[in-house]
PDB file of C-alpha atoms in Angstrom:
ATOM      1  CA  UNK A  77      97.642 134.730  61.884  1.00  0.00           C
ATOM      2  CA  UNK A  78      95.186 135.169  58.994  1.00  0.00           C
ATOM      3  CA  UNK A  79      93.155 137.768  58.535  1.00  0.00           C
ATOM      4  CA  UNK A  80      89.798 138.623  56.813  1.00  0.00           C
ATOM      5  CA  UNK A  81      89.225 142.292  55.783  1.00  0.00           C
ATOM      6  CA  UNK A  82      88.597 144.379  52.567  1.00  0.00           C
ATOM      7  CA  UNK A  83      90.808 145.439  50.352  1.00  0.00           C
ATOM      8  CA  UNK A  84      91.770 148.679  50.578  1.00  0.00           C
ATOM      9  CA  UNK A  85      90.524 150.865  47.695  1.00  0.00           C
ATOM     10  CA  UNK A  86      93.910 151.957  46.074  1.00  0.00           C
ATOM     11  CA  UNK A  87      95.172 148.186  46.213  1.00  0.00           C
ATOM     12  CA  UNK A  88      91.613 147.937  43.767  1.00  0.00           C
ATOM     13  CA  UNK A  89      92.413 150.644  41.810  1.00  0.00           C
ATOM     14  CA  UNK A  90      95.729 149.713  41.027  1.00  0.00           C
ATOM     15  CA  UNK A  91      95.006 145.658  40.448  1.00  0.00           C
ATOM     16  CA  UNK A  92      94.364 144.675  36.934  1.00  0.00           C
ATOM     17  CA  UNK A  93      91.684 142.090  37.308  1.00  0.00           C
ATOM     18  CA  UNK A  94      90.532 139.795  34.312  1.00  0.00           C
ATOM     19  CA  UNK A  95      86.547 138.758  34.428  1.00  0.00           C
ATOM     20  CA  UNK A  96      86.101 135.274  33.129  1.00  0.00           C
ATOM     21  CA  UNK A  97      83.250 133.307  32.796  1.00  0.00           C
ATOM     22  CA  UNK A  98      82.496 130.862  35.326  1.00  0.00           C
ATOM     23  CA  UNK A  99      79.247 127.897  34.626  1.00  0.00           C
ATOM     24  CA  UNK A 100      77.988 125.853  36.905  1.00  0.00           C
ATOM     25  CA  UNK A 101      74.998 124.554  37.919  1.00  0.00           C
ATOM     26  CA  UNK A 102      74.559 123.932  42.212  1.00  0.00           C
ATOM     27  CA  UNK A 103      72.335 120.828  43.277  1.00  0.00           C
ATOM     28  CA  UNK A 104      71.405 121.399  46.576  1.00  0.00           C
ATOM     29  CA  UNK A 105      71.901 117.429  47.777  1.00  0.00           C
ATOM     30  CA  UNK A 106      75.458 117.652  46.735  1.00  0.00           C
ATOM     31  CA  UNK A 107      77.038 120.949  47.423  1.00  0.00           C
ATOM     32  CA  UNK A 108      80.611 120.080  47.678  1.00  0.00           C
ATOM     33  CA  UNK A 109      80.554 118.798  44.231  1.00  0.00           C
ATOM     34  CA  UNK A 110      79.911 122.478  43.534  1.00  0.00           C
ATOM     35  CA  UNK A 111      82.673 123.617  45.649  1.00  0.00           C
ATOM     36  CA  UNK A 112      85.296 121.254  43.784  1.00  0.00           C
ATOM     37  CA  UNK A 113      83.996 122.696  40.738  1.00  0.00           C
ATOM     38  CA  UNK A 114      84.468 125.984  41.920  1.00  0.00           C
ATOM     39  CA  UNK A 115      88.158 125.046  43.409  1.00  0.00           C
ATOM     40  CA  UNK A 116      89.433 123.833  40.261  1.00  0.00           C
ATOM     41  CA  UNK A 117      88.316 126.582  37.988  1.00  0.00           C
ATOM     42  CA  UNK A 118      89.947 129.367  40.367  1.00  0.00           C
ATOM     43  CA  UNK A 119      92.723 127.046  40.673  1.00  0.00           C
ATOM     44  CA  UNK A 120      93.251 126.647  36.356  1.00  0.00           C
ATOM     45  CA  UNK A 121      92.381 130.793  35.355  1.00  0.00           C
ATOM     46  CA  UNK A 122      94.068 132.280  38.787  1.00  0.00           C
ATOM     47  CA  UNK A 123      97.422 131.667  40.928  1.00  0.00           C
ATOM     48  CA  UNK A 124      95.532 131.478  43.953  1.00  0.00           C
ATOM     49  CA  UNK A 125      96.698 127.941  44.712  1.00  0.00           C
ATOM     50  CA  UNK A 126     100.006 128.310  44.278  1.00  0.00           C
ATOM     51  CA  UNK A 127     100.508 130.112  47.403  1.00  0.00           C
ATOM     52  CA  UNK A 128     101.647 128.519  50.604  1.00  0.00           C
ATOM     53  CA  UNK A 129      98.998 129.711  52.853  1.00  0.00           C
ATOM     54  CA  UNK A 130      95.417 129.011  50.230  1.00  0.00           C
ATOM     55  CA  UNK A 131      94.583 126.265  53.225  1.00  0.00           C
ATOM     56  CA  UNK A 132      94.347 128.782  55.071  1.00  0.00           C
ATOM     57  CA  UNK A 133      92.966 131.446  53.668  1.00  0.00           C
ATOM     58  CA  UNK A 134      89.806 128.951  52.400  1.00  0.00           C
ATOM     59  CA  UNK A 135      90.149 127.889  55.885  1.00  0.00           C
ATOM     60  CA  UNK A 136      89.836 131.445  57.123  1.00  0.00           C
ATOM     61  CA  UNK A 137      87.105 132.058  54.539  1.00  0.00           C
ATOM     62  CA  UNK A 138      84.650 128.903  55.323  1.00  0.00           C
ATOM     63  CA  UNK A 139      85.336 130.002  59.379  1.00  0.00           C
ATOM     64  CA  UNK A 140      84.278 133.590  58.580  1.00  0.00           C
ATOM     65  CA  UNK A 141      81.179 132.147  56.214  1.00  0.00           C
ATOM     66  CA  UNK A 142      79.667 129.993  59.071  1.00  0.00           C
ATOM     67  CA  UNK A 143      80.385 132.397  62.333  1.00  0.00           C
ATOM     68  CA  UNK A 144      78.233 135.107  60.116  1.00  0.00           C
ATOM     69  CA  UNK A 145      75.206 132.701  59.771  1.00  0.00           C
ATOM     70  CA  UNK A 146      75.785 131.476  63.293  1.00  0.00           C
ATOM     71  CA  UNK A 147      75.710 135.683  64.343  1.00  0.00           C
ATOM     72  CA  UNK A 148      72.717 136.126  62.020  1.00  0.00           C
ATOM     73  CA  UNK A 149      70.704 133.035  63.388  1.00  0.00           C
ATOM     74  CA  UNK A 150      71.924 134.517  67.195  1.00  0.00           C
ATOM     75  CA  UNK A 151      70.170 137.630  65.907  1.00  0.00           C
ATOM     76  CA  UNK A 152      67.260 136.015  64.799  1.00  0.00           C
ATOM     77  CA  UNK A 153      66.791 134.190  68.065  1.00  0.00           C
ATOM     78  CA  UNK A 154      67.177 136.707  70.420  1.00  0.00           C
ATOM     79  CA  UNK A 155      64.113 139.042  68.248  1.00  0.00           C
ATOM     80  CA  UNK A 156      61.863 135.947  68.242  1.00  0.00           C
ATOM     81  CA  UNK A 157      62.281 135.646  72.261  1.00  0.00           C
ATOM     82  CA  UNK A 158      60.933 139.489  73.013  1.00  0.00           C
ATOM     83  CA  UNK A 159      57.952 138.940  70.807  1.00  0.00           C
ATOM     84  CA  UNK A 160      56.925 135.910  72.286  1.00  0.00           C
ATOM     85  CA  UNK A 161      57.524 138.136  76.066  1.00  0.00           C
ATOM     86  CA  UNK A 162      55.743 140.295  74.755  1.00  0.00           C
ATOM     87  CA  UNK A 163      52.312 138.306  73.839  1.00  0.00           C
ATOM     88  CA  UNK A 164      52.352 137.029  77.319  1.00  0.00           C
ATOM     89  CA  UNK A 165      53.030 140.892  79.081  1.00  0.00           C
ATOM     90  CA  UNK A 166      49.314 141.687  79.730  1.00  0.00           C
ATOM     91  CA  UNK A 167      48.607 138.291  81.535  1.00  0.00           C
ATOM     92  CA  UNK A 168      51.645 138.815  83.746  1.00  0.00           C
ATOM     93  CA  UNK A 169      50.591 142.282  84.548  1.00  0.00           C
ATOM     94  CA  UNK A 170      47.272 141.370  85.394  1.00  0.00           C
ATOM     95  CA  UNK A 171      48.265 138.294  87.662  1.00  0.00           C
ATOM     96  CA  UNK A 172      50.651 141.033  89.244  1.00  0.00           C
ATOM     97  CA  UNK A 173      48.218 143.090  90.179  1.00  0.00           C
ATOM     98  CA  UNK A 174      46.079 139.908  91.550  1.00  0.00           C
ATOM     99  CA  UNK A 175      48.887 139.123  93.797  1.00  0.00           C
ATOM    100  CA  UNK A 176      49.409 142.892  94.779  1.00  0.00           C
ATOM    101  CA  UNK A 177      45.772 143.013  95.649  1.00  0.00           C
ATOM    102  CA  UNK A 178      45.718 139.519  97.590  1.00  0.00           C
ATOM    103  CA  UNK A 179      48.451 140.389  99.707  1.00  0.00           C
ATOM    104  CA  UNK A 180      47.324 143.654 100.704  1.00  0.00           C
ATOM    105  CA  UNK A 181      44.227 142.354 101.404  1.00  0.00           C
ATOM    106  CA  UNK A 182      45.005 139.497 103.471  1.00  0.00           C
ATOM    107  CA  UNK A 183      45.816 139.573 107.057  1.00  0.00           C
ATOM    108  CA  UNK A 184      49.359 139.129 108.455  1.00  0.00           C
ATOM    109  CA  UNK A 185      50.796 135.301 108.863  1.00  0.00           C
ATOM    110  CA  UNK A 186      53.535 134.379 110.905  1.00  0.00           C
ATOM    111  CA  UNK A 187      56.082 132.074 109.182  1.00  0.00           C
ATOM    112  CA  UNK A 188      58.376 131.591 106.056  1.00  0.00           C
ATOM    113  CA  UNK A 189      57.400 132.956 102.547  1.00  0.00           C
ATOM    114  CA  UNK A 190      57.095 130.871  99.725  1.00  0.00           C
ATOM    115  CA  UNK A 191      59.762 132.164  97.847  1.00  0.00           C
ATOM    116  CA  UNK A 192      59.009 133.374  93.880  1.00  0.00           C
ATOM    117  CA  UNK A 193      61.215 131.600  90.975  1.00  0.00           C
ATOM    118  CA  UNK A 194      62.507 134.824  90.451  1.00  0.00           C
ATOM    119  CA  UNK A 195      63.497 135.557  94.477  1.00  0.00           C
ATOM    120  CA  UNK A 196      65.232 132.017  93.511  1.00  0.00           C
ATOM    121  CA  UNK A 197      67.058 132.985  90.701  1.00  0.00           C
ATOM    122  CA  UNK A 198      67.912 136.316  92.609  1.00  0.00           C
ATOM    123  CA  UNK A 199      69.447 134.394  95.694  1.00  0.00           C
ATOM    124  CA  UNK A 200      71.272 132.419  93.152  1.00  0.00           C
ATOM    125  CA  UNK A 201      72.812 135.517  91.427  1.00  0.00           C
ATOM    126  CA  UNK A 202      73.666 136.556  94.516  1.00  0.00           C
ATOM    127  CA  UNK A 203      75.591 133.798  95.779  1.00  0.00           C
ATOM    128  CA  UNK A 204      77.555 133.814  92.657  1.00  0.00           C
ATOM    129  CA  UNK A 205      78.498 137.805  94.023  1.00  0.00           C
ATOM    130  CA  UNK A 206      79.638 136.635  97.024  1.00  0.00           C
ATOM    131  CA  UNK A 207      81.697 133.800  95.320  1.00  0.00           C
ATOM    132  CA  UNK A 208      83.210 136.495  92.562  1.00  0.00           C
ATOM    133  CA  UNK A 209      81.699 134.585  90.215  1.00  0.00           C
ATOM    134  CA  UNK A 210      79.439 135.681  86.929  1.00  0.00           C
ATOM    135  CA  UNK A 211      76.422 133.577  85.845  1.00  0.00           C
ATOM    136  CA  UNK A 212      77.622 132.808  82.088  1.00  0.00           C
ATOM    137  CA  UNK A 213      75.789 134.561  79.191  1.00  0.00           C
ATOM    138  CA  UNK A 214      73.974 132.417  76.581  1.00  0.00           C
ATOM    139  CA  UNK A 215      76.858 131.790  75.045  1.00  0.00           C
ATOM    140  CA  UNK A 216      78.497 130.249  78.052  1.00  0.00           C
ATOM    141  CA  UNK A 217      80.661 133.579  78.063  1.00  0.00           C
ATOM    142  CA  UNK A 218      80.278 136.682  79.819  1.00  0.00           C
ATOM    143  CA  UNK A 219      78.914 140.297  77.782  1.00  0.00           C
ATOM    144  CA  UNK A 220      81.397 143.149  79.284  1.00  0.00           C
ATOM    145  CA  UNK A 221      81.015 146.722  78.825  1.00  0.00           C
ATOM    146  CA  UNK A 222      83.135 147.057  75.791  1.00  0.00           C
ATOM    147  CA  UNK A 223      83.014 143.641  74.295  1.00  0.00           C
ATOM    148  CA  UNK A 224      81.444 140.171  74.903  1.00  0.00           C
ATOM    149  CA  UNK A 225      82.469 136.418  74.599  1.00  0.00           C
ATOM    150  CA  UNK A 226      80.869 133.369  73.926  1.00  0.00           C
ATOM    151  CA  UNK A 227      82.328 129.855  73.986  1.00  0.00           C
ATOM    152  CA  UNK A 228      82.216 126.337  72.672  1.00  0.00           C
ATOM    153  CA  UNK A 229      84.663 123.335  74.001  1.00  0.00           C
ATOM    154  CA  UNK A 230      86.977 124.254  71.000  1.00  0.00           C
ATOM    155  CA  UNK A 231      86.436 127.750  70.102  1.00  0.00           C
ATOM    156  CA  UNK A 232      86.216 131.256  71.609  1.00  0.00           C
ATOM    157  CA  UNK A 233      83.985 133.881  69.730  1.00  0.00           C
ATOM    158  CA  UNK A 234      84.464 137.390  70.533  1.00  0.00           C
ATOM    159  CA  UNK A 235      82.417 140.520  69.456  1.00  0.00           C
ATOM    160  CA  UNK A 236      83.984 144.458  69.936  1.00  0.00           C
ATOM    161  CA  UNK A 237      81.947 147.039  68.401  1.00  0.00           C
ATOM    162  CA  UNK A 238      83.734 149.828  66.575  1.00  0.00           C
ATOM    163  CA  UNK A 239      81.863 153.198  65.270  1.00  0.00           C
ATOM    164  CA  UNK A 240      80.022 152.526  62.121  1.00  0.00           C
ATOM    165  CA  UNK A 241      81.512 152.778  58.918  1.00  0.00           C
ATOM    166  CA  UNK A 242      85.428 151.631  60.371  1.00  0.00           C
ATOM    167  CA  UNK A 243      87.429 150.250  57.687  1.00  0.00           C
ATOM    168  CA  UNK A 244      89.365 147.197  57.869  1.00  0.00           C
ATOM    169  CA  UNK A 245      92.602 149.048  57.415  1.00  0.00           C
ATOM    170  CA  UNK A 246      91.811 150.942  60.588  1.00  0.00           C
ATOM    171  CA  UNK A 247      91.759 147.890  62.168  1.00  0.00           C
ATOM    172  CA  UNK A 248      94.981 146.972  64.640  1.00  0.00           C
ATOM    173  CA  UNK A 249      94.599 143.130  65.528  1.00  0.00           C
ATOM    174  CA  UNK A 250      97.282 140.911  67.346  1.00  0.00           C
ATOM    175  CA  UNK A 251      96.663 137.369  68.386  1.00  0.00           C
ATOM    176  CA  UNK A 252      98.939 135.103  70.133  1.00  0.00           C
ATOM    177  CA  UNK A 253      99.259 132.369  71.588  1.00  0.00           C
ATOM    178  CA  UNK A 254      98.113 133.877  75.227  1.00  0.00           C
ATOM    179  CA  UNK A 255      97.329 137.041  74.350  1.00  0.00           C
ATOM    180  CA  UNK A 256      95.373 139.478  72.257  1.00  0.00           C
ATOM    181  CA  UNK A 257      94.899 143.445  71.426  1.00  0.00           C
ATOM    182  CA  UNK A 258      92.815 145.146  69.646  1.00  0.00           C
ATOM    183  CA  UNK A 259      91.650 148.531  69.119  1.00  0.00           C
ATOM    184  CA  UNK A 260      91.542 151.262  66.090  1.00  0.00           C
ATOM    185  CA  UNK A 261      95.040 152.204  65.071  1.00  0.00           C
ATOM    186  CA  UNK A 262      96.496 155.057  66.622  1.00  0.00           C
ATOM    187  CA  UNK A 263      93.968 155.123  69.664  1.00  0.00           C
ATOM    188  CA  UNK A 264      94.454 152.915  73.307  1.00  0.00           C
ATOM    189  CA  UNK A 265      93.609 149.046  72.686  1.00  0.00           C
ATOM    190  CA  UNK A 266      89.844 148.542  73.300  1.00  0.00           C
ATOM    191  CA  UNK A 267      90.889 144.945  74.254  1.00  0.00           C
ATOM    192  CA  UNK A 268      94.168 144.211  75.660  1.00  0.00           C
ATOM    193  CA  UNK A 269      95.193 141.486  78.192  1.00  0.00           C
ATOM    194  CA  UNK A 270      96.368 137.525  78.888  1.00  0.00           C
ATOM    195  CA  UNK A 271      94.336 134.595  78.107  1.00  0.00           C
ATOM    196  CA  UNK A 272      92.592 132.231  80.051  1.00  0.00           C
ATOM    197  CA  UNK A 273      94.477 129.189  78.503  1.00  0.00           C
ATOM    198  CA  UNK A 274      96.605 129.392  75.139  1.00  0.00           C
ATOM    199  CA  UNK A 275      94.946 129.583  71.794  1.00  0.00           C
ATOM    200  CA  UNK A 276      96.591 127.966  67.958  1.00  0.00           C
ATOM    201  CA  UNK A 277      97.113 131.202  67.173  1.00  0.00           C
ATOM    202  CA  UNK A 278      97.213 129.493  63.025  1.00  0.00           C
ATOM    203  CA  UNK A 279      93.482 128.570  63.483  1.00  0.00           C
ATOM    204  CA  UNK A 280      92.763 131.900  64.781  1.00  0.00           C
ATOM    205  CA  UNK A 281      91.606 134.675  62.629  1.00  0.00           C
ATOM    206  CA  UNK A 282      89.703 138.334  63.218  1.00  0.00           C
ATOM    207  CA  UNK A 283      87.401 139.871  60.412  1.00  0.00           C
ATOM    208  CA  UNK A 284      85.320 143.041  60.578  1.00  0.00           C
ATOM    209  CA  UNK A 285      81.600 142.849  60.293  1.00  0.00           C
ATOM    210  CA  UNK A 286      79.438 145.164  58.413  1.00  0.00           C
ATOM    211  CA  UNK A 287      82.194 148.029  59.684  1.00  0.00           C
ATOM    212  CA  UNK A 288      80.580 148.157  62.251  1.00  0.00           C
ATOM    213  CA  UNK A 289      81.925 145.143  64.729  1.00  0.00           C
ATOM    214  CA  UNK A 290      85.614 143.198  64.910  1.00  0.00           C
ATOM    215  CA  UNK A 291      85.017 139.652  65.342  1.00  0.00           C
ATOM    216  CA  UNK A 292      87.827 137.203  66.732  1.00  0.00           C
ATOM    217  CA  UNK A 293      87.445 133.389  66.782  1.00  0.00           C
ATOM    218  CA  UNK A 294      90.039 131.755  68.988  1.00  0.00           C
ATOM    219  CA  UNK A 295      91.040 128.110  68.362  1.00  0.00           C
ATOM    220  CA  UNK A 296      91.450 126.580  71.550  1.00  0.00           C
ATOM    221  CA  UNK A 297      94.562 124.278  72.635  1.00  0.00           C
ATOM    222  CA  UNK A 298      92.616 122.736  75.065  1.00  0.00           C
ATOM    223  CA  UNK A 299      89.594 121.386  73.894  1.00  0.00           C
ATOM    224  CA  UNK A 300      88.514 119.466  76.836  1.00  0.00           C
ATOM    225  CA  UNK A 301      87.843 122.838  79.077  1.00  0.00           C
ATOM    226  CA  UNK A 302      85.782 125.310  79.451  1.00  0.00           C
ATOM    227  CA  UNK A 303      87.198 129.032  79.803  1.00  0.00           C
ATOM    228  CA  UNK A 304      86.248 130.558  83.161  1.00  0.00           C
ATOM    229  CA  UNK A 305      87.072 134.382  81.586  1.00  0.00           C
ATOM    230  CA  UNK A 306      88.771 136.035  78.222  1.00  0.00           C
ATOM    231  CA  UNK A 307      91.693 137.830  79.439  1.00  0.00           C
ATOM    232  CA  UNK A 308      92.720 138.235  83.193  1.00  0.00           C
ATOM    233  CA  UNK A 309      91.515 141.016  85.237  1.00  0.00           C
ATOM    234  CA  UNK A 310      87.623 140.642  84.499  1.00  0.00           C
ATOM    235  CA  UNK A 311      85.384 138.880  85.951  1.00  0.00           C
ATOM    236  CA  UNK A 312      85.447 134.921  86.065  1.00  0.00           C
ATOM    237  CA  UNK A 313      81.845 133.211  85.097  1.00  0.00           C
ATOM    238  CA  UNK A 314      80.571 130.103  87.129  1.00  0.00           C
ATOM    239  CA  UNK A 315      81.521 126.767  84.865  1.00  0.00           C
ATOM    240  CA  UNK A 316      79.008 124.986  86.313  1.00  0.00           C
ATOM    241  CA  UNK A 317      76.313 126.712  84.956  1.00  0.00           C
ATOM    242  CA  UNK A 318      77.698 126.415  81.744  1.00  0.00           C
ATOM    243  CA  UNK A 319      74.986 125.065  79.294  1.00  0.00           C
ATOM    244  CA  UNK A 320      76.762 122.579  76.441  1.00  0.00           C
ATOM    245  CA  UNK A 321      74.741 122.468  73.421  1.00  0.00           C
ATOM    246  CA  UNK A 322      73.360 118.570  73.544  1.00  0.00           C
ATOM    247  CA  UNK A 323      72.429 119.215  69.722  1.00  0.00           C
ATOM    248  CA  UNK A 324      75.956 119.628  68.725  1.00  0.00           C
ATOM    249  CA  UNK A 325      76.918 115.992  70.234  1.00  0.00           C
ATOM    250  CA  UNK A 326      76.711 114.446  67.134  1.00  0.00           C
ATOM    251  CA  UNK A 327      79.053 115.785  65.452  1.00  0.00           C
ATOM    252  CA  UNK A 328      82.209 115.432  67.300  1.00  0.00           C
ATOM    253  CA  UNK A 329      84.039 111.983  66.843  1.00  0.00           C
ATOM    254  CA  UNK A 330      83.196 108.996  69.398  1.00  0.00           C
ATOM    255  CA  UNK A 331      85.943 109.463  71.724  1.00  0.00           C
ATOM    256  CA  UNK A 332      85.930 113.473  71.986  1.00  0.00           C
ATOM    257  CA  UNK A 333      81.711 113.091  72.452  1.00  0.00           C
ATOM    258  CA  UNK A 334      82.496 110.373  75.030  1.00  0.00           C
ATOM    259  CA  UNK A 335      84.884 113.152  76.913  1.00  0.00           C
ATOM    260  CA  UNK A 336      82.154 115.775  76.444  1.00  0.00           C
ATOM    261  CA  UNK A 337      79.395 113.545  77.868  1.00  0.00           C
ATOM    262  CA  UNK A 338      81.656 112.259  80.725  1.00  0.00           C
ATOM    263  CA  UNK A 339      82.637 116.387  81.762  1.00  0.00           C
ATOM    264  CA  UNK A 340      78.561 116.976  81.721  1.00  0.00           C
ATOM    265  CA  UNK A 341      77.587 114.076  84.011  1.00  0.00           C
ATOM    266  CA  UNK A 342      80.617 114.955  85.968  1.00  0.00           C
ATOM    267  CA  UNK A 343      79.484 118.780  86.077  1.00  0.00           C
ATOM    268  CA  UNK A 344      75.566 117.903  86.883  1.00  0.00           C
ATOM    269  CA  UNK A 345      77.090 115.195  89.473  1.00  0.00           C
ATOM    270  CA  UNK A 346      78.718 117.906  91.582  1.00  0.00           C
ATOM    271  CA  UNK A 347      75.416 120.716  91.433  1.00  0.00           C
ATOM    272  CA  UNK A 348      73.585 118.082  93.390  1.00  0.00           C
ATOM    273  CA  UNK A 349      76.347 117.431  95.536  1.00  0.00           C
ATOM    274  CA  UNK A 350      77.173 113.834  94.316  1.00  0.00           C
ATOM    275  CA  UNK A 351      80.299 111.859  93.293  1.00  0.00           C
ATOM    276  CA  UNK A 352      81.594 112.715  89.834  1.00  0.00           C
ATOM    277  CA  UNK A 353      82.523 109.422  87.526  1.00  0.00           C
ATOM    278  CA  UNK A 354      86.391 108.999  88.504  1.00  0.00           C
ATOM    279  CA  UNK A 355      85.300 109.505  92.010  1.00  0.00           C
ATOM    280  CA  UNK A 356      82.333 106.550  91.495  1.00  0.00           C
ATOM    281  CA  UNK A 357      84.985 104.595  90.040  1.00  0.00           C
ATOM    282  CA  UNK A 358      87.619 104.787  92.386  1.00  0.00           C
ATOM    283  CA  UNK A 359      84.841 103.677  94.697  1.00  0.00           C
ATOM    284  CA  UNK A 360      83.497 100.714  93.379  1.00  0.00           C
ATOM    285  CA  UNK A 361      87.619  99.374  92.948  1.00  0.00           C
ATOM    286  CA  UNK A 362      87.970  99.930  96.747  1.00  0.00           C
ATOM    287  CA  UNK A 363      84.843  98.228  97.262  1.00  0.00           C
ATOM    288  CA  UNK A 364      85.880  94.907  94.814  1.00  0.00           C
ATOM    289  CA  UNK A 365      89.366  95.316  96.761  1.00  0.00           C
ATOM    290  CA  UNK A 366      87.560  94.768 100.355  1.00  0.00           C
ATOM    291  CA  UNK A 367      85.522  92.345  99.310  1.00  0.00           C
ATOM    292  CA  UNK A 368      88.162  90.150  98.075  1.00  0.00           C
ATOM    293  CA  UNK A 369      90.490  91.248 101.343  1.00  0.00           C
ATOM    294  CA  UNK A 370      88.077  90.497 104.152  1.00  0.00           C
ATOM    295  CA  UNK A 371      90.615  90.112 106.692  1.00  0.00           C
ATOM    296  CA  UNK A 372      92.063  93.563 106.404  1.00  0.00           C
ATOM    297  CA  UNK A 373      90.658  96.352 108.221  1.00  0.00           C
ATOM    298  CA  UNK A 374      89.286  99.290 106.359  1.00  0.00           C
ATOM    299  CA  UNK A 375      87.586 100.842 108.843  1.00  0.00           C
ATOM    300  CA  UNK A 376      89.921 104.193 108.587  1.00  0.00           C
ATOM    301  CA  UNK A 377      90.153 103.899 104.360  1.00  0.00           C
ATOM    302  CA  UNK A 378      89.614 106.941 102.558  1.00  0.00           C
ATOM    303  CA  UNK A 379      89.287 108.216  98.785  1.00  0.00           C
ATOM    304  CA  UNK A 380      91.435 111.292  98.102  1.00  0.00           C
TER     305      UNK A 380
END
């Protein structure tokens, strides 16, 4: 397990470091170029790459990079949605009111309601309750009271907040391969429990985040699945109302987006109460096999 934290400030005090001069000049069309550039000169003036685990410590490095910008473009999201609630707060107010006053004011009808989207979404919540199941958050996770989760078919991102100014070294962080625990050294685990489904526990690293949050991203085994809860004991979240993000599609390889597509249509397929792909297709083969059988009797055939 790799991990991404500060150094500690006696391990600074007590490293000699040597400042050397470092030119280059970054065109935006072809970054990498950059990068190599980079690579080679840490790899000529330092010792870095003569250590058996550089893959993955860059690996661990470009991982922790991206999930900040993903958490900072999460953040930016989630302040542009208020202020665009907001604009709309007076007109929603005002047609409250209209509706208050329209329904006082008219006389009593017999019959059904016309139900409200939100009375919808309400019923819908509440089914879940009954079921024990969680609508998922946007991440397609679940926000608990101590932590929250978010998910992707290959990766599980998890945010615990620790008191501000927590340094790395206070930091007590185990991953394996079906479980985790963490917490602040010398206190009870904050997080503590069995997986869903196993993790590659070498792909899966924790950092700490502006001392004020421990981040974990979890490598899935299973790639192909979506995670119906982090560790057992809390509540499971309703997979089918997991949201895939279409826009992502493109980057996975042909036969992996072929999978993901297939488990989408499949998922949609069963909401409306229809037959998923493998169950189309193991209808259309009995339906070629009677047609070319006509003198057998399928009259009690079914599909299991």
């Amino acid at each position: 397990m790799a991990i991404l934290s500060d150094y500690e400030e006696e391990d600074q005090k007590q490293t000699e470091s040597v400042k050397k001069p470092f030119n280059a000049v970054l065109d935006s069309s072809d970054p990498l170029r950059f990068l190599q550039t980079a690579f080679e000169f840490v790899a000529r003036e330092t010792d870095l790459f003569k250590k058996d685990s550089v893959i993955k410590d860059v690996n661990g490095l470009v991982r922790s990079v991206k999930e900040k910008l993903d958490a900072d473009e999460r953040k930016r999201k989630e302040k542009a949605v208020p202020a665009a609630s907001n604009g709309g707060a007076s007109v929603k107010a005002d047609n409250k009111r209209a509706k208050e006053e329209s329904s006082s004011s008219a006389p009593y009808q017999s019959g059904s309601a016309v139900k409200e989207p939100t009375d919808q979404k309400m019923e819908e919540a509440n089914d879940d309750d009954k079921k024990g199941l969680r609508a998922p958050n946007n991440g397609n996770g679940l926000d608990m009271e101590n932590y929250s989760w978010i998910q992707s078919l290959q990766e599980v991102n998890v945010t615990i907040p620790v008191p501000p100014g927590t340094k790395s070294r206070f930091i007590a962080c185990e991953i394996k391969k079906n479980h985790i625990k963490v917490g602040l050294k010398g206190q009870p685990p904050i997080l503590e429990g069995d997986l869903y489904k196993s993790v590659k526990v070498d792909d899966s690293f924790w950092s700490l985040e502006d001392q004020k949050a421990v981040t974990l991203l979890l490598t899935k085994q299973d790639q192909m699945e979506w995670w119906k809860f982090l560790v057992k004991g809390e509540p499971e979240i309703d997979t089918q109302k997991v949201e895939p993000e279409s826009s992502k599609l493109g980057d996975l390889d042909p036969e992996t987006r072929s999978t993901v597509e297939k488990m989408m249509f499949d998922q949609r397929q069963k909401q409306m109460g229809k037959p998923t792909s493998d169950e189309m297709q193991k209808q259309d083969i009995l339906k070629k096999f009677m047609a070319e059988h006509p003198e057998m009797d399928f009259s009690r055939a079914k599909i299991n």
